[in-house]
Short mmCIF file of C-alpha atoms in Angstrom, two decimals:
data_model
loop_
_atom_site.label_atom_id
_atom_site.label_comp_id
_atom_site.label_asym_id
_atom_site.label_seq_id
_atom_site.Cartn_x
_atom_site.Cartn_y
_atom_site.Cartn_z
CA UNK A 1 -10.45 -21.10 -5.98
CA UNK A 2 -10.30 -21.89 -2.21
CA UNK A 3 -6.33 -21.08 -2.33
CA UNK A 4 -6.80 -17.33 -4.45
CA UNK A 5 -9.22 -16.43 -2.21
CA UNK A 6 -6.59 -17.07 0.46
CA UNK A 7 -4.07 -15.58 -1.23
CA UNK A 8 -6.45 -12.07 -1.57
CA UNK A 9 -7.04 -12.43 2.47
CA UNK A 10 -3.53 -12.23 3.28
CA UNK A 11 -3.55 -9.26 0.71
CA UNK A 12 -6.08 -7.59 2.44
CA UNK A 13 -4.05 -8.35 5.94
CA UNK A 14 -1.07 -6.71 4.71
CA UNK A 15 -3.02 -3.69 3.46
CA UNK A 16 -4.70 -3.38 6.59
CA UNK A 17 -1.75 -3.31 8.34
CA UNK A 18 0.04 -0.87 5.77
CA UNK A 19 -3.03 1.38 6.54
CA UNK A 20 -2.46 1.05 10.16
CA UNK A 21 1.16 2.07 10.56
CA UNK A 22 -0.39 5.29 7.57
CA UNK A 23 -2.64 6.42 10.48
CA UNK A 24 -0.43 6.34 12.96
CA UNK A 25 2.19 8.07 11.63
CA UNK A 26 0.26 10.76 10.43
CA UNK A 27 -1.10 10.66 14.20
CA UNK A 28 2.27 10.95 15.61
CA UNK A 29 3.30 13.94 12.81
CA UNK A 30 -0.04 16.07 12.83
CA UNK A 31 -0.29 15.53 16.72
CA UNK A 32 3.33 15.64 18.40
CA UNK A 33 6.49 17.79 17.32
CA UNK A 34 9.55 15.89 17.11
CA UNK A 35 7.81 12.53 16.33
CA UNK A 36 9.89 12.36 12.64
CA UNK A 37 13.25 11.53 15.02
CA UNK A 38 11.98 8.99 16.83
CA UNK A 39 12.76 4.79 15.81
CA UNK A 40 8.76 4.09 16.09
CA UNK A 41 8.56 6.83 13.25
CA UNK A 42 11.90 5.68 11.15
CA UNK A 43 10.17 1.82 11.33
CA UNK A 44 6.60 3.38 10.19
CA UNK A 45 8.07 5.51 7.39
CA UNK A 46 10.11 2.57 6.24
CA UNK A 47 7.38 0.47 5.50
CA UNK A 48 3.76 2.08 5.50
CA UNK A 49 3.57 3.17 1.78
CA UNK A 50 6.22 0.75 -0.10
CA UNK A 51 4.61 -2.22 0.95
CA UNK A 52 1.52 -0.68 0.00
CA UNK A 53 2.57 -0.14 -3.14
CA UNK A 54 4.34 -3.51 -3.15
CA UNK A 55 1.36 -5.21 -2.07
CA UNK A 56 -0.50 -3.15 -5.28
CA UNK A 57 1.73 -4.61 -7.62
CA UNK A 58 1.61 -7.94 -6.33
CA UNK A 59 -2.51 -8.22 -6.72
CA UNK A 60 -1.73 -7.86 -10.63
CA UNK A 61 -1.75 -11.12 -10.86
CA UNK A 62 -5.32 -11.61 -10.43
CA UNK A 63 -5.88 -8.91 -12.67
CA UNK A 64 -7.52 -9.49 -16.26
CA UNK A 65 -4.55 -9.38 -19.11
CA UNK A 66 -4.35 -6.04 -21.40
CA UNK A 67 -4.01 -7.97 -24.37
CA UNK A 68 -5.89 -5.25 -26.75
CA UNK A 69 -7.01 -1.55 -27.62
CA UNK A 70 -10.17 -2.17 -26.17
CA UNK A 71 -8.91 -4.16 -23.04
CA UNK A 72 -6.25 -1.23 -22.44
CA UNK A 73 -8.80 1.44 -22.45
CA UNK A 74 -11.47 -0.56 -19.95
CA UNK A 75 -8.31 -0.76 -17.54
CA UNK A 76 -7.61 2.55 -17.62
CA UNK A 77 -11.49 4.01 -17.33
CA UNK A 78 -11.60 1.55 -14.29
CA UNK A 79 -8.07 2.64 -12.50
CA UNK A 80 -9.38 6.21 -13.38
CA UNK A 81 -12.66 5.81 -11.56
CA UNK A 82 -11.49 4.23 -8.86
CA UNK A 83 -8.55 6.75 -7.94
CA UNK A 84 -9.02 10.03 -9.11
CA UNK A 85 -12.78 10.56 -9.03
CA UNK A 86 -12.23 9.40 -5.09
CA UNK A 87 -9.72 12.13 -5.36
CA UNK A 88 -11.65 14.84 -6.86
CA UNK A 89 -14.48 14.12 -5.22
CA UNK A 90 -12.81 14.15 -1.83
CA UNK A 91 -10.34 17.02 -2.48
CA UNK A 92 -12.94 20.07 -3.93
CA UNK A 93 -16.42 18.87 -2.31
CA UNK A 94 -15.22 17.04 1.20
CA UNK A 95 -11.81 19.01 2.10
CA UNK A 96 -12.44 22.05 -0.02
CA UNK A 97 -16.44 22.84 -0.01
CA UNK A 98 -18.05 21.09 2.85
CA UNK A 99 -14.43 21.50 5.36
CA UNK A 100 -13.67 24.76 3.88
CA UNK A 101 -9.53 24.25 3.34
CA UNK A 102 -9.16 26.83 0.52
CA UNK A 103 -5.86 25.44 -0.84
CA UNK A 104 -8.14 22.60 -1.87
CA UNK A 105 -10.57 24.47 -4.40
CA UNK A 106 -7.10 26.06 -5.44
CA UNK A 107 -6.76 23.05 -8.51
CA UNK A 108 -2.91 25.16 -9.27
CA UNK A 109 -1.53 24.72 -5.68
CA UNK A 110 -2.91 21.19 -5.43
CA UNK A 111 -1.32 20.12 -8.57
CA UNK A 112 1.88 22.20 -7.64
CA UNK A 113 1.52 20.32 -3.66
CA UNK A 114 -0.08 16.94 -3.68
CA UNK A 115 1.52 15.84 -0.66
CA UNK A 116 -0.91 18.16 1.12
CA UNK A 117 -3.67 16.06 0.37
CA UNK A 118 -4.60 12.97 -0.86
CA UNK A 119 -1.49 12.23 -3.09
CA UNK A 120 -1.66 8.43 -2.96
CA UNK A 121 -4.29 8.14 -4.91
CA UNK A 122 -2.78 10.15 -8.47
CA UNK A 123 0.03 8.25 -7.83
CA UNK A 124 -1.14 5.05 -7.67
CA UNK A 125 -3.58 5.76 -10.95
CA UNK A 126 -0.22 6.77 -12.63
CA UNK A 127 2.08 3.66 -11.62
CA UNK A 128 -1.11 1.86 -12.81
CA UNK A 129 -1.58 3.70 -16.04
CA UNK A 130 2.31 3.01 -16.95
CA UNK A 131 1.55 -0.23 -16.27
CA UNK A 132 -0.81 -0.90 -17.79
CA UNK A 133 0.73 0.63 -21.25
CA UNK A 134 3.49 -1.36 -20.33
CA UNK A 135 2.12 -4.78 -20.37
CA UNK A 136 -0.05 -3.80 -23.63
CA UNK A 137 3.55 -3.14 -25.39
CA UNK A 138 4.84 -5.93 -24.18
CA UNK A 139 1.93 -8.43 -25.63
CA UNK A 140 1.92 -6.48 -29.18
CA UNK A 141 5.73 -6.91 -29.22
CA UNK A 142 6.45 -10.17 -27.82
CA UNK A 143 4.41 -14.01 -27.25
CA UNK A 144 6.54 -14.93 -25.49
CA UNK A 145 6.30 -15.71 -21.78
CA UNK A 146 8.77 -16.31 -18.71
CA UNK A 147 11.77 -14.15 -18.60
CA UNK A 148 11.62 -13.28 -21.65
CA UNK A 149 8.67 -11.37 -21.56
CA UNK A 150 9.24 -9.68 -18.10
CA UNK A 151 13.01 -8.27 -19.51
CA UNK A 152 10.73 -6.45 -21.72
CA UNK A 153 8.07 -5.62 -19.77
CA UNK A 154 11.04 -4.24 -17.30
CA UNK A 155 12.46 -1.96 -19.77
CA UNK A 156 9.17 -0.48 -21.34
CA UNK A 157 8.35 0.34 -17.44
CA UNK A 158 11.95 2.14 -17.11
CA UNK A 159 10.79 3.88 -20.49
CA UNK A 160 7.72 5.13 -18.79
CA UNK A 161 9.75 6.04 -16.00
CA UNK A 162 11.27 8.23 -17.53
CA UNK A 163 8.92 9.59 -19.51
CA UNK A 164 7.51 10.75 -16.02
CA UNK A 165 10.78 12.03 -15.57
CA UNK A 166 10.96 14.48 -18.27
CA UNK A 167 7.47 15.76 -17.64
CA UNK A 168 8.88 16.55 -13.88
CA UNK A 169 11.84 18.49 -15.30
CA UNK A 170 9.51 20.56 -17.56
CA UNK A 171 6.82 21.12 -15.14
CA UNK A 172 8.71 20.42 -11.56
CA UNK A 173 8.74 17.30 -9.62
CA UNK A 174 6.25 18.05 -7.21
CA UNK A 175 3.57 18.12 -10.45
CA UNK A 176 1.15 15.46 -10.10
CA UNK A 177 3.25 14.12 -7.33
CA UNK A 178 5.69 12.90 -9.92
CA UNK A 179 8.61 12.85 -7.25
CA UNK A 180 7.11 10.38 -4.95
CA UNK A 181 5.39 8.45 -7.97
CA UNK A 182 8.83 7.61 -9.67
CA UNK A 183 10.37 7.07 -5.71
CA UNK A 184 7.41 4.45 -5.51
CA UNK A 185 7.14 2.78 -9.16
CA UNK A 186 9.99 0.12 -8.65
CA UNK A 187 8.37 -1.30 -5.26
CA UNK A 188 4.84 -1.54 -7.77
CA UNK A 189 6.96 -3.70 -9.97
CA UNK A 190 8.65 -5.78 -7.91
CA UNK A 191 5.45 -6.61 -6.50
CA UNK A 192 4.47 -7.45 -9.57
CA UNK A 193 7.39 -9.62 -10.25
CA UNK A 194 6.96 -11.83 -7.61
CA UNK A 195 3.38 -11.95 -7.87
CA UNK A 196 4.41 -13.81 -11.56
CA UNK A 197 6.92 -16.02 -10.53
CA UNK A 198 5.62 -17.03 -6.92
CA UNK A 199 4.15 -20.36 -7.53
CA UNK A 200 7.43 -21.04 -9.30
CA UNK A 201 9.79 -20.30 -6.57
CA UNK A 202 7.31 -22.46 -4.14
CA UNK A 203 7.29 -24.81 -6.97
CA UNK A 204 11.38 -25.27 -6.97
CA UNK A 205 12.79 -28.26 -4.97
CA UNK A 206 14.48 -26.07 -2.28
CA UNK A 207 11.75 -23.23 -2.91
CA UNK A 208 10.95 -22.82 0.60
CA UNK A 209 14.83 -23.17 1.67
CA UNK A 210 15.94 -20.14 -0.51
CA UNK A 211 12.20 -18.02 0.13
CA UNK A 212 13.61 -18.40 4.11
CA UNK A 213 16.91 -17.15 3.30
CA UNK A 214 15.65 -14.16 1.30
CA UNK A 215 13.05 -13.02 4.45
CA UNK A 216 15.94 -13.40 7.42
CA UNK A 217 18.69 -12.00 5.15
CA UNK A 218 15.61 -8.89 4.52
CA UNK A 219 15.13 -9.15 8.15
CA UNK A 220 18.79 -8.35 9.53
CA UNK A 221 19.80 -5.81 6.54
CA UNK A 222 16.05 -3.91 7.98
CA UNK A 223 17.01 -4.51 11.37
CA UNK A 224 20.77 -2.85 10.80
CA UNK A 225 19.78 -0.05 8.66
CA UNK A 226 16.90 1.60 11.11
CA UNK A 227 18.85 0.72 14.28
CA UNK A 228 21.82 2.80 12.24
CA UNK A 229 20.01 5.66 10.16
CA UNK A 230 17.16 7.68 9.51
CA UNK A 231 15.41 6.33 6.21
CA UNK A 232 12.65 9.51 6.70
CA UNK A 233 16.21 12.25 6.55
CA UNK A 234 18.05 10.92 4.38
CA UNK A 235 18.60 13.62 1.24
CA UNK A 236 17.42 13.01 -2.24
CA UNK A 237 20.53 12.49 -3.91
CA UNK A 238 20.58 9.68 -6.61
CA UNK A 239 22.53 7.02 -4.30
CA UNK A 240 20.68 8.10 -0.85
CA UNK A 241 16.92 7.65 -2.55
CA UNK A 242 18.59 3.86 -3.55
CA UNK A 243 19.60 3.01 -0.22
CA UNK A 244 16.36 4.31 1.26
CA UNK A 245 14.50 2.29 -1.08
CA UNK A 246 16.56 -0.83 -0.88
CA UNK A 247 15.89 -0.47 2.87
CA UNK A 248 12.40 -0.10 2.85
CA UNK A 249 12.21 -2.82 0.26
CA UNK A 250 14.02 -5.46 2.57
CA UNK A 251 11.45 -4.33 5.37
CA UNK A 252 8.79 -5.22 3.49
CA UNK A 253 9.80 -8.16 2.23
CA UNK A 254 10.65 -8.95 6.04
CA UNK A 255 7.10 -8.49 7.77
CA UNK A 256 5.06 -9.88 4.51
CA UNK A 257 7.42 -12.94 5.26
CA UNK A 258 7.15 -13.29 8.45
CA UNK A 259 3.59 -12.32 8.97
CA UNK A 260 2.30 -15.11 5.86
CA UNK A 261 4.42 -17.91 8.53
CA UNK A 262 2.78 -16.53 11.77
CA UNK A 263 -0.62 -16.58 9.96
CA UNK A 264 -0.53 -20.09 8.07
CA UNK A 265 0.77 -21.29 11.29
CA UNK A 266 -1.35 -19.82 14.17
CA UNK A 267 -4.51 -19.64 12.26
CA UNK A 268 -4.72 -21.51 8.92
CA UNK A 269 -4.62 -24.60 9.93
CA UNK A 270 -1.78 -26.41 8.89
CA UNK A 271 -0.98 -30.32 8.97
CA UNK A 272 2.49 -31.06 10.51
CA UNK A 273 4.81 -32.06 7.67
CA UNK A 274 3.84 -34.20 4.26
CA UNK A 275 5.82 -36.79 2.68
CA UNK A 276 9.08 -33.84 1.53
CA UNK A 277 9.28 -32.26 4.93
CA UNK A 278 7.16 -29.54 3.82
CA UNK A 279 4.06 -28.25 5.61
CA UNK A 280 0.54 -28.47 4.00
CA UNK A 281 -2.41 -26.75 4.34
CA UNK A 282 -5.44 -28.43 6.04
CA UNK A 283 -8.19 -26.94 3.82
CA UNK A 284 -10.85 -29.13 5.79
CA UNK A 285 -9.77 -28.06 8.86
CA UNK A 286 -9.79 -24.14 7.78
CA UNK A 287 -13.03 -24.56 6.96
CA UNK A 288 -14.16 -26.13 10.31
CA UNK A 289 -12.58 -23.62 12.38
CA UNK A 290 -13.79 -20.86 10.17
CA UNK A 291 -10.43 -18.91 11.48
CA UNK A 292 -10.30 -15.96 9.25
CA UNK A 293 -13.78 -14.98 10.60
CA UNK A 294 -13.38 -15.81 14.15
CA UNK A 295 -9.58 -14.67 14.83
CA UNK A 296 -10.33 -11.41 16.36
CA UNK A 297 -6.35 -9.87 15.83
CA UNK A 298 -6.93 -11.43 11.96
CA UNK A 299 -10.23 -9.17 11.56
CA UNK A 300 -9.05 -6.42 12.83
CA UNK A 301 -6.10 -6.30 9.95
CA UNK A 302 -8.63 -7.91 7.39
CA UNK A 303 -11.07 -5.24 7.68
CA UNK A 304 -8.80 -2.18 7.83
CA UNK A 305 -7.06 -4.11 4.37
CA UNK A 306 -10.88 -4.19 2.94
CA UNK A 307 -11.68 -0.66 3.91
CA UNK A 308 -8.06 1.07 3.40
CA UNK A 309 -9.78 3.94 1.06
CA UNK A 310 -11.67 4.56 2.93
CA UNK A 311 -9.81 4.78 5.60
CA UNK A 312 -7.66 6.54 3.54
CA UNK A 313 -9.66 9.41 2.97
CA UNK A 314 -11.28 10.02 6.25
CA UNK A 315 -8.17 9.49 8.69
CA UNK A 316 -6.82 13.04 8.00
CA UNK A 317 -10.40 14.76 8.59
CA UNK A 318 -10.79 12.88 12.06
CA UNK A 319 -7.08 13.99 13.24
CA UNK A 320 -7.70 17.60 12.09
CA UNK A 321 -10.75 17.63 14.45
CA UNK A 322 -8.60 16.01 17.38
CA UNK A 323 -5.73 17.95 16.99
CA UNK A 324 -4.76 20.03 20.24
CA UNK A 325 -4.10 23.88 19.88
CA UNK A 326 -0.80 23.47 21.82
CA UNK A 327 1.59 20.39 20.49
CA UNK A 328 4.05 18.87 23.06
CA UNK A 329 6.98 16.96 22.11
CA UNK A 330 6.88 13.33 21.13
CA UNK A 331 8.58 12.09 23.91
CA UNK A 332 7.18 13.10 26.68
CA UNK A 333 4.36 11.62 28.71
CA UNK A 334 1.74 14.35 27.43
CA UNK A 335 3.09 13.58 23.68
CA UNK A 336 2.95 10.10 24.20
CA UNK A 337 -0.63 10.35 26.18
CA UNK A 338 -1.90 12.50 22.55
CA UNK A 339 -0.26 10.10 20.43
CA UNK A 340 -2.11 6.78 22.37
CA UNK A 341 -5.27 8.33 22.52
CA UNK A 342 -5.80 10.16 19.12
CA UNK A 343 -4.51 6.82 17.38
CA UNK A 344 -7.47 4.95 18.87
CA UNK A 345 -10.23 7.60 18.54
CA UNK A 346 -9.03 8.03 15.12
CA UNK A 347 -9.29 4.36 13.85
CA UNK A 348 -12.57 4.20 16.63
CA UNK A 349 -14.25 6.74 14.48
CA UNK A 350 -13.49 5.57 10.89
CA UNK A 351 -15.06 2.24 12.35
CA UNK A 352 -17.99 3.92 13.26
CA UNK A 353 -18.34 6.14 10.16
CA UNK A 354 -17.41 3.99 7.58
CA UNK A 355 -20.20 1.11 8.66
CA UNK A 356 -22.92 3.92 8.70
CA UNK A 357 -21.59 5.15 5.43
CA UNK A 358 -21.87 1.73 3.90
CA UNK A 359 -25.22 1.54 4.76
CA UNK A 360 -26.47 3.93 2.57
CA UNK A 361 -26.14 2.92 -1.07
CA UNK A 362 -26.25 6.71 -2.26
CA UNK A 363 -23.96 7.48 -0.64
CA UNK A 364 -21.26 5.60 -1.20
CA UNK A 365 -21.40 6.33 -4.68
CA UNK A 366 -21.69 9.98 -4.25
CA UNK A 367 -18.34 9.61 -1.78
CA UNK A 368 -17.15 7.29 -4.54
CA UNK A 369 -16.34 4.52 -1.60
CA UNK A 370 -16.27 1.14 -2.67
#
């Protein structure tokens, strides 16, 4: 128990710090011009949503099997509850009614332009509904487990994929944000992948040898690529979207490696080496220095990872009301003064809103918050 609930804390660092980099990109976009050509921008767009995703897929392995009918249909009620009611909710009676943006009690130009608003959240709810009818299939055809089962699971995903496909050529890609949810469905499963066969990479005798050489081989192929080329300008022909992905998958792969290290290390607790040359983790000693509590750089991560939809939903709002009449360029002093200063107000303020909103049981079920 003590080790999952680890596991889910590192989770919720990662998302925290996906959700960071979201804000302040959208920041440096909705309060600069210019900011897309900039390297701070090319390293946020690399990473902020695919190792979101990836991080979504990986938590699927804490998630309760689809083995039935019944079990299939409780998923999908739940993903559908907790991502688009949140979107409805927040698109016609937040941004639409109470904030008065028209285009979002216009249900045809939302559908039609979901990257206007709060697209994550359809697209996430579809990943997870393919997903979902994708491990179902693969229990009703196969028992088997191990590779086995994931070749199949693989290519009823790639089915589904396509499936999404068609219904983008029939209806356009930017329906349902069907263009960024197929861009976005391979990082979902190879979180999930990993999130399977984790404890039996760490498990293998040189485990921790080859997991080392994966992260600094991710590390310089990241580093090359973003020093060398603009992920966010690249076109969207078939071989450019794979090298943009394959970049941004490396990335992530990169900083969740190298940030689980620096954590275990700095503030887990960890004894020096065991009997195999391999470090362990001092559960006693964890527990005594109560570090995930009292690590203030730790919390600050943790609890934008807990809170990310919220977050999520009321960044954009707060950066509307901050945004200047007159934008300067990026780089430039003024730009960069904006930038600084609406970042922290922006994350200062869903702080403050999002602890008062939380204390008020109404309301976050009204606001569908979690």
């Amino acid at each position: 128990m003590e080790k999952i609930l680890n596991r889910n804390q590192f989770v919720d660092i990662m998302r925290g710090f996906a959700m960071i980099l979201v804000v302040l990109g959208h920041t440096m976009t909705g309060c600069t011009l210019n900011s897309e050509s900039s390297f701070l921008f090319n390293v946020i767009w690399s990473l902020q949503m695919p190792l979101f995703i990836l991080i979504s897929g990986y938590v699927t392995r804490y998630s309760r099997e689809v083995s039935d009918f019944k079990g299939l249909c409780v998923y999908m009620w739940r993903r559908t509850v907790a991502y688009i009611l949140p979107w409805i909710v927040w698109s016609i009676g937040i941004r639409g009614i109470l904030f008065g943006e028209t285009n979002f009690l216009n249900i045809r130009f939302m559908l039609w332009h979901m990257d206007s608003g709060y697209w994550f959240l359809p697209t996430i709810w579809t990943i997870n509904l393919i997903f979902g009818i994708s491990l179902f299939c693969t229990k009703k055809i196969t028992n088997k487990t191990g590779v086995k089962q994931q070749i199949v699971m693989a290519v009823i995903y790639v089915i589904g994929m396509c499936g999404l496909l068609g219904l983008g050529l029939i209806f356009g890609m930017t329906f349902f944000a069907i263009k960024l949810t197929l861009y976005y469905m391979p990082f979902y499963f190879v979180g999930y992948l990993y999130g399977q066969c984790e404890d039996k990479i760490k498990n293998m005798k040189n485990g921790k040898v080859l997991m080392d050489i994966v992260i600094a081989s991710s590390l310089f192929i990241w580093l090359y690529a973003i020093l060398r080329y603009s992920v966010y300008n690249m076109s969207d022909s078939g071989l450019e979207i794979a090298i943009r992905g394959f970049i941004s998958l490396t990335g992530c792969i990169a900083v969740c490696g190298l940030c689980n290290g620096f954590l275990r290390k700095s503030f887990l607790g960890w004894d020096s080496l065991d009997g195999n040359g391999d470090s362990i983790y001092n559960r006693q000693q964890c527990v005594e220095k109560n570090s995930y509590s009292k690590n203030a750089i730790e919390s600050f991560f943790c609890w934008f990872g807990k809170h990310s939809l919220e977050v999520y939903l009321l960044h954009g709002l707060f950066l509307n009301i901050l945004k200047t009449k007159e934008l300067h360029l990026f780089s430039s002093i003024i730009g960069y003064g904006l930038t600084f200063g609406n970042y922290i107000l922006t994350l200062l303020l869903c702080y403050i809103v999002i602890t008062f909103l939380r204390k008020c049981d109404l309301l976050k079920k009204i606001l569908c918050l979690r």
